[in-house]
Short mmCIF file of C-alpha atoms in Angstrom, two decimals:
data_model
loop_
_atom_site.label_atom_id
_atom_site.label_comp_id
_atom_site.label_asym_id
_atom_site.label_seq_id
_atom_site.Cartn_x
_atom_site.Cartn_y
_atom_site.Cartn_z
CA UNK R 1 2.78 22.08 -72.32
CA UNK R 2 5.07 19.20 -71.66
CA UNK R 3 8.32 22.50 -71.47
CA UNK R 4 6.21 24.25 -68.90
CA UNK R 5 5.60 21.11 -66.60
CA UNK R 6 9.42 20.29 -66.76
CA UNK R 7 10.85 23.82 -65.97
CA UNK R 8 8.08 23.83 -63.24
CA UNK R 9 9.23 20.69 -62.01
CA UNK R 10 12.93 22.25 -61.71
CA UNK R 11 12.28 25.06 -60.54
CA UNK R 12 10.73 23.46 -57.50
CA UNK R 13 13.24 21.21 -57.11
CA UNK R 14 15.48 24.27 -57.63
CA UNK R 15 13.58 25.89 -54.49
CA UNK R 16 13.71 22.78 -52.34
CA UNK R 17 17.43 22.28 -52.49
CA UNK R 18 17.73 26.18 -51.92
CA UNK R 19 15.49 25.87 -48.61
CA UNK R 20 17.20 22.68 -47.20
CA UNK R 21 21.07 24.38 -47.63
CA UNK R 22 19.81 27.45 -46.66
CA UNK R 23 18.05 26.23 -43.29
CA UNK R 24 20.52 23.12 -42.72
CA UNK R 25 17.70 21.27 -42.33
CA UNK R 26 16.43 18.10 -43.94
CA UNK R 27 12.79 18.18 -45.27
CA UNK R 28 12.40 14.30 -44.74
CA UNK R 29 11.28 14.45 -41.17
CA UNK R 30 9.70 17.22 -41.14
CA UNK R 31 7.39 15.43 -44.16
CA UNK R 32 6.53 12.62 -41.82
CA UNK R 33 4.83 14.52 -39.38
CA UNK R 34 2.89 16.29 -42.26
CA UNK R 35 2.21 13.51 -44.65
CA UNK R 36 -0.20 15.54 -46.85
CA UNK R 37 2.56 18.36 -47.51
CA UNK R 38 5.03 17.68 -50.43
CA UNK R 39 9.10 18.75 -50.28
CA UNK R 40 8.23 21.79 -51.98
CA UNK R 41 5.45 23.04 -50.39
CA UNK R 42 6.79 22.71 -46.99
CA UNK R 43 10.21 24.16 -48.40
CA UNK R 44 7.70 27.25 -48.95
CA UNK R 45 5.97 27.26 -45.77
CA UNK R 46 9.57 27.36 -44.13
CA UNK R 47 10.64 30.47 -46.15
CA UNK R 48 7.03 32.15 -45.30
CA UNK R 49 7.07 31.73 -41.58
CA UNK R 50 10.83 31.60 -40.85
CA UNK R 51 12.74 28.47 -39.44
CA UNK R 52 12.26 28.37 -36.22
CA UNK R 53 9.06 27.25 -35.72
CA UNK R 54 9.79 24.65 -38.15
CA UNK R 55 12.89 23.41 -36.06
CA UNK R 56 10.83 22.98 -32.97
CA UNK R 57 8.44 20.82 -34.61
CA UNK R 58 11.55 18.89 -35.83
CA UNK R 59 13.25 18.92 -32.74
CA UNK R 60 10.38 17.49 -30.66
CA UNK R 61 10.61 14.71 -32.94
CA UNK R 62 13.74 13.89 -33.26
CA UNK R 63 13.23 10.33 -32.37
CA UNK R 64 11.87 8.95 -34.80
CA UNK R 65 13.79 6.92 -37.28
CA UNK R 66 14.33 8.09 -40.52
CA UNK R 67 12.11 5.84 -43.85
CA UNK R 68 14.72 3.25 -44.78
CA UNK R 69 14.74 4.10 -48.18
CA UNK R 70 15.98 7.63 -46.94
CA UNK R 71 18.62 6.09 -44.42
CA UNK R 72 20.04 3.99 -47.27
CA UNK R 73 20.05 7.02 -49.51
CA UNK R 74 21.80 8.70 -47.11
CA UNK R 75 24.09 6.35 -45.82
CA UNK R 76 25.53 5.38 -49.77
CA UNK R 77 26.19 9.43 -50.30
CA UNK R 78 28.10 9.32 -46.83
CA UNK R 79 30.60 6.80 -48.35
CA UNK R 80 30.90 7.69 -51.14
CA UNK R 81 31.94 11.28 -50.04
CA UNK R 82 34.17 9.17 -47.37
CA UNK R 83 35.79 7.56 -50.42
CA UNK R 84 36.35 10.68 -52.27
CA UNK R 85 38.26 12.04 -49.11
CA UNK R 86 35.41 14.95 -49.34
CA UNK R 87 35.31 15.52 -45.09
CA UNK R 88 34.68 19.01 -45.01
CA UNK R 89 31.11 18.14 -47.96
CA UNK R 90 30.72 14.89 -45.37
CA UNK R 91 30.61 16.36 -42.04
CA UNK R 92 27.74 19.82 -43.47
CA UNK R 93 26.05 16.63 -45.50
CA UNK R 94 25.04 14.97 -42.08
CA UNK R 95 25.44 17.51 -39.33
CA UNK R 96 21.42 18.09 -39.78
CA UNK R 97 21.13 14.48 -38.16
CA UNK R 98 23.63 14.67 -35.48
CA UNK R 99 20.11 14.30 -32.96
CA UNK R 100 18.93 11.05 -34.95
CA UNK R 101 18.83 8.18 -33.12
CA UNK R 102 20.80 6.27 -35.76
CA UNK R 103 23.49 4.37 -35.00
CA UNK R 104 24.54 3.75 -39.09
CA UNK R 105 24.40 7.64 -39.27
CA UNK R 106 25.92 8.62 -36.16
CA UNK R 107 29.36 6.48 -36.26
CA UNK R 108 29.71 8.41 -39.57
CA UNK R 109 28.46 11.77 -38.72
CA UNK R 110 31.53 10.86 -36.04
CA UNK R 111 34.18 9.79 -38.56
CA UNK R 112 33.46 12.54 -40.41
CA UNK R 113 34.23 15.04 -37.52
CA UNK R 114 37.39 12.99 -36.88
CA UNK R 115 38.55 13.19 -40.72
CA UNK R 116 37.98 17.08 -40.73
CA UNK R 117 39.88 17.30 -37.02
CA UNK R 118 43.00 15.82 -38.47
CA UNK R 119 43.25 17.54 -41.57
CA UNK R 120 45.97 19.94 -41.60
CA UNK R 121 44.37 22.92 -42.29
CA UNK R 122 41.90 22.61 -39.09
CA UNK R 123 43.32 25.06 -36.77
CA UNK R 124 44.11 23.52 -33.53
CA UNK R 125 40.82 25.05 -31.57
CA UNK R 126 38.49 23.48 -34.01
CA UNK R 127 40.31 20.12 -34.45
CA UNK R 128 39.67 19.63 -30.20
CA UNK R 129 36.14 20.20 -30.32
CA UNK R 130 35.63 17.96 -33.50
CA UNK R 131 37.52 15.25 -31.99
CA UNK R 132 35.99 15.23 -28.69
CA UNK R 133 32.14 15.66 -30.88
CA UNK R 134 33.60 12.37 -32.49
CA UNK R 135 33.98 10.83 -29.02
CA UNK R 136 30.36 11.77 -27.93
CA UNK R 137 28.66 10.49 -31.58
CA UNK R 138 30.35 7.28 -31.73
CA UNK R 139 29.87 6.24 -28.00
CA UNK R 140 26.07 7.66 -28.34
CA UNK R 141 26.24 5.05 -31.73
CA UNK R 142 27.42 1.87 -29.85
CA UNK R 143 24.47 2.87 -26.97
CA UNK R 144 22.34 2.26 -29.66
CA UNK R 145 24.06 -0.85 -31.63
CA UNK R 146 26.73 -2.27 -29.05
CA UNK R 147 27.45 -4.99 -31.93
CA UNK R 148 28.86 -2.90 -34.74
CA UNK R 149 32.05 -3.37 -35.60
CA UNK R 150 32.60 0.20 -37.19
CA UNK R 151 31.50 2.07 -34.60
CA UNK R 152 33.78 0.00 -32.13
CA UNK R 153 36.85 0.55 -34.18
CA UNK R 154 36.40 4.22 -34.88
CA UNK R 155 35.41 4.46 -31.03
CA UNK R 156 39.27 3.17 -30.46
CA UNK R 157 40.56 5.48 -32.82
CA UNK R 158 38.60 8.80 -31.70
CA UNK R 159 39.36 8.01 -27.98
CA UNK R 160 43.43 7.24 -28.89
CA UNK R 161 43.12 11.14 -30.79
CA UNK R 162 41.96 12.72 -27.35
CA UNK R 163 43.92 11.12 -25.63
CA UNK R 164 46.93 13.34 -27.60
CA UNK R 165 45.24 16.28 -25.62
CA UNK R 166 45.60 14.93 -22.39
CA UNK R 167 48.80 13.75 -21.78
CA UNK R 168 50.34 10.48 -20.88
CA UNK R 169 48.53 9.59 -17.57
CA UNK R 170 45.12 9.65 -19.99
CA UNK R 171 46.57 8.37 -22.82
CA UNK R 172 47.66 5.08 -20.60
CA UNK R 173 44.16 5.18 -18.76
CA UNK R 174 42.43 5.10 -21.57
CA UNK R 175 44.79 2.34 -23.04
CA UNK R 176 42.42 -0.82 -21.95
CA UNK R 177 39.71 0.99 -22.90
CA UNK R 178 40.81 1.44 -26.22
CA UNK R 179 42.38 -1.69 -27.04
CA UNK R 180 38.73 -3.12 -25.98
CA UNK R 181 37.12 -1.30 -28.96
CA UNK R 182 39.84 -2.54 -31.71
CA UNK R 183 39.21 -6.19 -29.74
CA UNK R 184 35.12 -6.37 -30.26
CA UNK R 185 35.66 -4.79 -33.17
CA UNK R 186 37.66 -7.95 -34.54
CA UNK R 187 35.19 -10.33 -32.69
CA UNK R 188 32.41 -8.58 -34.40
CA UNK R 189 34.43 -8.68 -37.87
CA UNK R 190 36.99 -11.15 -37.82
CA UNK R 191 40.52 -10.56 -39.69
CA UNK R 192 39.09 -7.02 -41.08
CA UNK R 193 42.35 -5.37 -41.98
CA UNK R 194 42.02 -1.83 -40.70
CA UNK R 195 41.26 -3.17 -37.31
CA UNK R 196 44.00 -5.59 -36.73
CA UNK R 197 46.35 -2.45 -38.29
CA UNK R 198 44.62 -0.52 -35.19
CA UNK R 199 45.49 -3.00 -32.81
CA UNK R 200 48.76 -2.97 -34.14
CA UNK R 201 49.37 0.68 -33.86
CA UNK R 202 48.26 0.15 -29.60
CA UNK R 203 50.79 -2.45 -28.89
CA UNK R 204 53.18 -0.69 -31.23
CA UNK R 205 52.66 2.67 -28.55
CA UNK R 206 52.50 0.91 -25.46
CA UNK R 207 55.60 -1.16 -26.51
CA UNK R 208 57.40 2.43 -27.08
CA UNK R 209 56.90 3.78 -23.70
CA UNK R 210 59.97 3.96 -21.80
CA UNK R 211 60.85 2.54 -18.50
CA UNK R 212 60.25 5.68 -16.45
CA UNK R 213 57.12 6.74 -18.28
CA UNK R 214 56.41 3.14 -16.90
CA UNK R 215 57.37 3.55 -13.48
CA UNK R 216 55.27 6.90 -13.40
CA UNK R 217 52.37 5.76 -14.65
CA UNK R 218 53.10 3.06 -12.03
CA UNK R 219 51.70 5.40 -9.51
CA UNK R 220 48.47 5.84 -10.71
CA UNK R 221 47.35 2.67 -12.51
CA UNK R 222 48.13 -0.64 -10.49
CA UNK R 223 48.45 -2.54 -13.71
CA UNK R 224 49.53 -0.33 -16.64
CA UNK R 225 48.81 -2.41 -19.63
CA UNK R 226 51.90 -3.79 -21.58
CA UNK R 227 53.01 -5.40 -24.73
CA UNK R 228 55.50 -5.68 -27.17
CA UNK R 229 56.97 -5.20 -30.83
CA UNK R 230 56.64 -8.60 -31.49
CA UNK R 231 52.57 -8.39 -31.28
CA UNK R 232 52.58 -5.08 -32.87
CA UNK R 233 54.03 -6.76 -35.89
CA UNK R 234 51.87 -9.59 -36.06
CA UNK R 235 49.34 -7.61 -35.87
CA UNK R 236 50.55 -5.51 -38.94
CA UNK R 237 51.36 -8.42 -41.16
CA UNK R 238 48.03 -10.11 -40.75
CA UNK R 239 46.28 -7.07 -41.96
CA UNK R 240 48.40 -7.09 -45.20
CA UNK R 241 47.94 -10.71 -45.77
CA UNK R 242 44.09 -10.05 -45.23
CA UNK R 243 44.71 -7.05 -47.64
CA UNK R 244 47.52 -6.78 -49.78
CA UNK R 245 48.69 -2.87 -49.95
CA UNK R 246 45.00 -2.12 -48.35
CA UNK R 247 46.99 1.13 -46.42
CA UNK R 248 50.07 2.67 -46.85
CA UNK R 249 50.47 3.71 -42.68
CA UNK R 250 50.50 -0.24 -42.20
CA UNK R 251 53.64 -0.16 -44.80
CA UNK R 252 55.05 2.56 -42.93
CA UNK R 253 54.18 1.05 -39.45
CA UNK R 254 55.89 -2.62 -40.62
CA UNK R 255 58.92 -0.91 -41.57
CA UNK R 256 59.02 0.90 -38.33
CA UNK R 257 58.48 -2.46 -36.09
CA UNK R 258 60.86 -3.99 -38.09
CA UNK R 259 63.42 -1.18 -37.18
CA UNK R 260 62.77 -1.37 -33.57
CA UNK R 261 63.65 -5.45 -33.95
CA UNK R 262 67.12 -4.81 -35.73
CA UNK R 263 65.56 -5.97 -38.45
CA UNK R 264 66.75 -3.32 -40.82
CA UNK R 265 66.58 -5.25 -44.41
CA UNK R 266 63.44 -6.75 -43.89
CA UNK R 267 62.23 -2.99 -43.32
CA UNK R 268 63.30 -1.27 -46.30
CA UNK R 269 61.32 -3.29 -48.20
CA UNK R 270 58.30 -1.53 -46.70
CA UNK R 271 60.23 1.19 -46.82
CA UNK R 272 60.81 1.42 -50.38
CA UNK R 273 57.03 0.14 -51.54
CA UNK R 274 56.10 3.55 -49.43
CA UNK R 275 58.37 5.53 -50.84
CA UNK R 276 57.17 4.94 -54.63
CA UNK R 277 53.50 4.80 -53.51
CA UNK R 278 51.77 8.11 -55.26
CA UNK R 279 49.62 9.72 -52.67
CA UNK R 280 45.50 9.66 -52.73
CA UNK R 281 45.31 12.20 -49.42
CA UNK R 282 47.19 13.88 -46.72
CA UNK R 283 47.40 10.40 -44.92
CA UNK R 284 49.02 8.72 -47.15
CA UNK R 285 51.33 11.79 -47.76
CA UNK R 286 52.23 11.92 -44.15
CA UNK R 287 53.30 8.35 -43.83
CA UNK R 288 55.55 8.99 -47.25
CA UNK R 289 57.10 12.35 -45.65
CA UNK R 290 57.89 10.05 -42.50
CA UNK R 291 59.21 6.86 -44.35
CA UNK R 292 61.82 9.34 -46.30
#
């Protein structure tokens, strides 16, 4: 009896995992607005009648939060497929709650379409309208929760991407915009490494633009903002002193400051700690290819 209830008990389970991929739908909310109905049974009911009357009850309810016990499930899965550098798993695991009025799940949901954007095997079509989804999830995130510091940084760093798409006169319009995001982000989180790398990388850029760019941009912003190698490397070393060898791209970026300050031997020491650093992802082997 007890070998019966078990393969019963998988074979729903079986059937409910089926449904939900199937579908791309999450049973959770739909089981809030019919208490008395377990997983399975409404997994059934949505293969009987079809989807789409399902989804309409879903989507007319769409505002209501998700049981925190579900949110905190979800959330730990999301980082831990973050860690694993899984984007492509990341971005179908929480694409069902891209209409959640989350902020926790929607800076990630955004990440995640960032991460899959850059990767190089994105053609060029699909990495646009990820990266400008990222834009419209994180900023719909900070709406909701103006004082997290995640969602401000990856704000600054989804906005910067676009901006690649644009040209320079966005790219510099945007510039104050962005380095407002990487700020808050710090005041939110003080000293957090990957931030102050950020903020590094945006006086690193606006240091590198050249006098004419300048003088254009001139003609359209009043004030273009400004700044200088010298920041951009303070900014870089405090992040590894926060976090020793925390990210390679802050090896490669100290190196490159350095450079640009005819300060050649101090670089190839970041130089050569890149260099022998074994790649985790296709970051990390971009910043080696570059360093070389």
């Amino acid at each position: 009896m007890w070998f019966v209830r078990l393969r019963g008990l998988f074979y729903k389970r079986s059937f409910l995992l089926h449904t939900q991929r199937a579908y791309k739908v999450s049973l959770v909310p739909i089981a809030r607005i019919f208490p008395r109905l377990t997983h399975w049974r409404l997994a059934a009911i949505l293969t009987l009648c079809g989807c789409v009357s399902m989804k309409t009850v879903l989507a007319e309810n769409q505002d209501s939060e998700l049981l925190d016990e579900d949110l905190e499930r979800i959330l730990k899965q999301a980082d831990l497929m973050f860690e694993k550098n899984e984007f492509e798993k990341l971005l179908e695991f929480l694409s069902p709650y891209t209409d959640y009025n989350e902020p926790e799940l929607l800076w990630r949901l955004s990440r995640a379409n960032y991460k899959v954007a850059v990767e190089k095997n994105t053609t060029q079509q699909r990495g646009k309208e990820l990266s400008y989804k990222a834009v419209e999830l994180v900023e719909k995130s900070l709406a909701l929760d103006p004082n997290s510091f995640a969602a401000h940084k990856w704000a600054g760093i989804t906005l910067s991407h676009v901006s690649s798409y644009e040209g320079l006169t966005s790219k510099i319009k945007r510039a104050y915009n962005i380095k407002s995001h990487f700020e808050n982000s710090l005041k939110l989180k003080p000293n957090e490494p990957t931030s102050l790398h950020l903020l590094g990388q945006w006086c690193y850029q606006i240091a590198e633009i050249s006098w004419f760019e300048r003088r254009l941009v001139s003609t359209i912003l009043a004030t273009p903002p400004t700044s200088s190698f010298e920041e951009a490397l303070d900014c870089f070393k405090r992040a590894e002193e926060e976090e020793p060898d925390f990210y390679s791209v802050n090896w490669l970026y100290l190196a490159k400051t350095l450079i640009k300050l005819n300060r050649k031997l101090e670089a190839t020491h970041w130089l050569d700690k890149l260099c022998s650093y074994k790649a985790a992802n296709e970051e990390d082997e971009s910043a080696i290819q570059e360093g070389r």
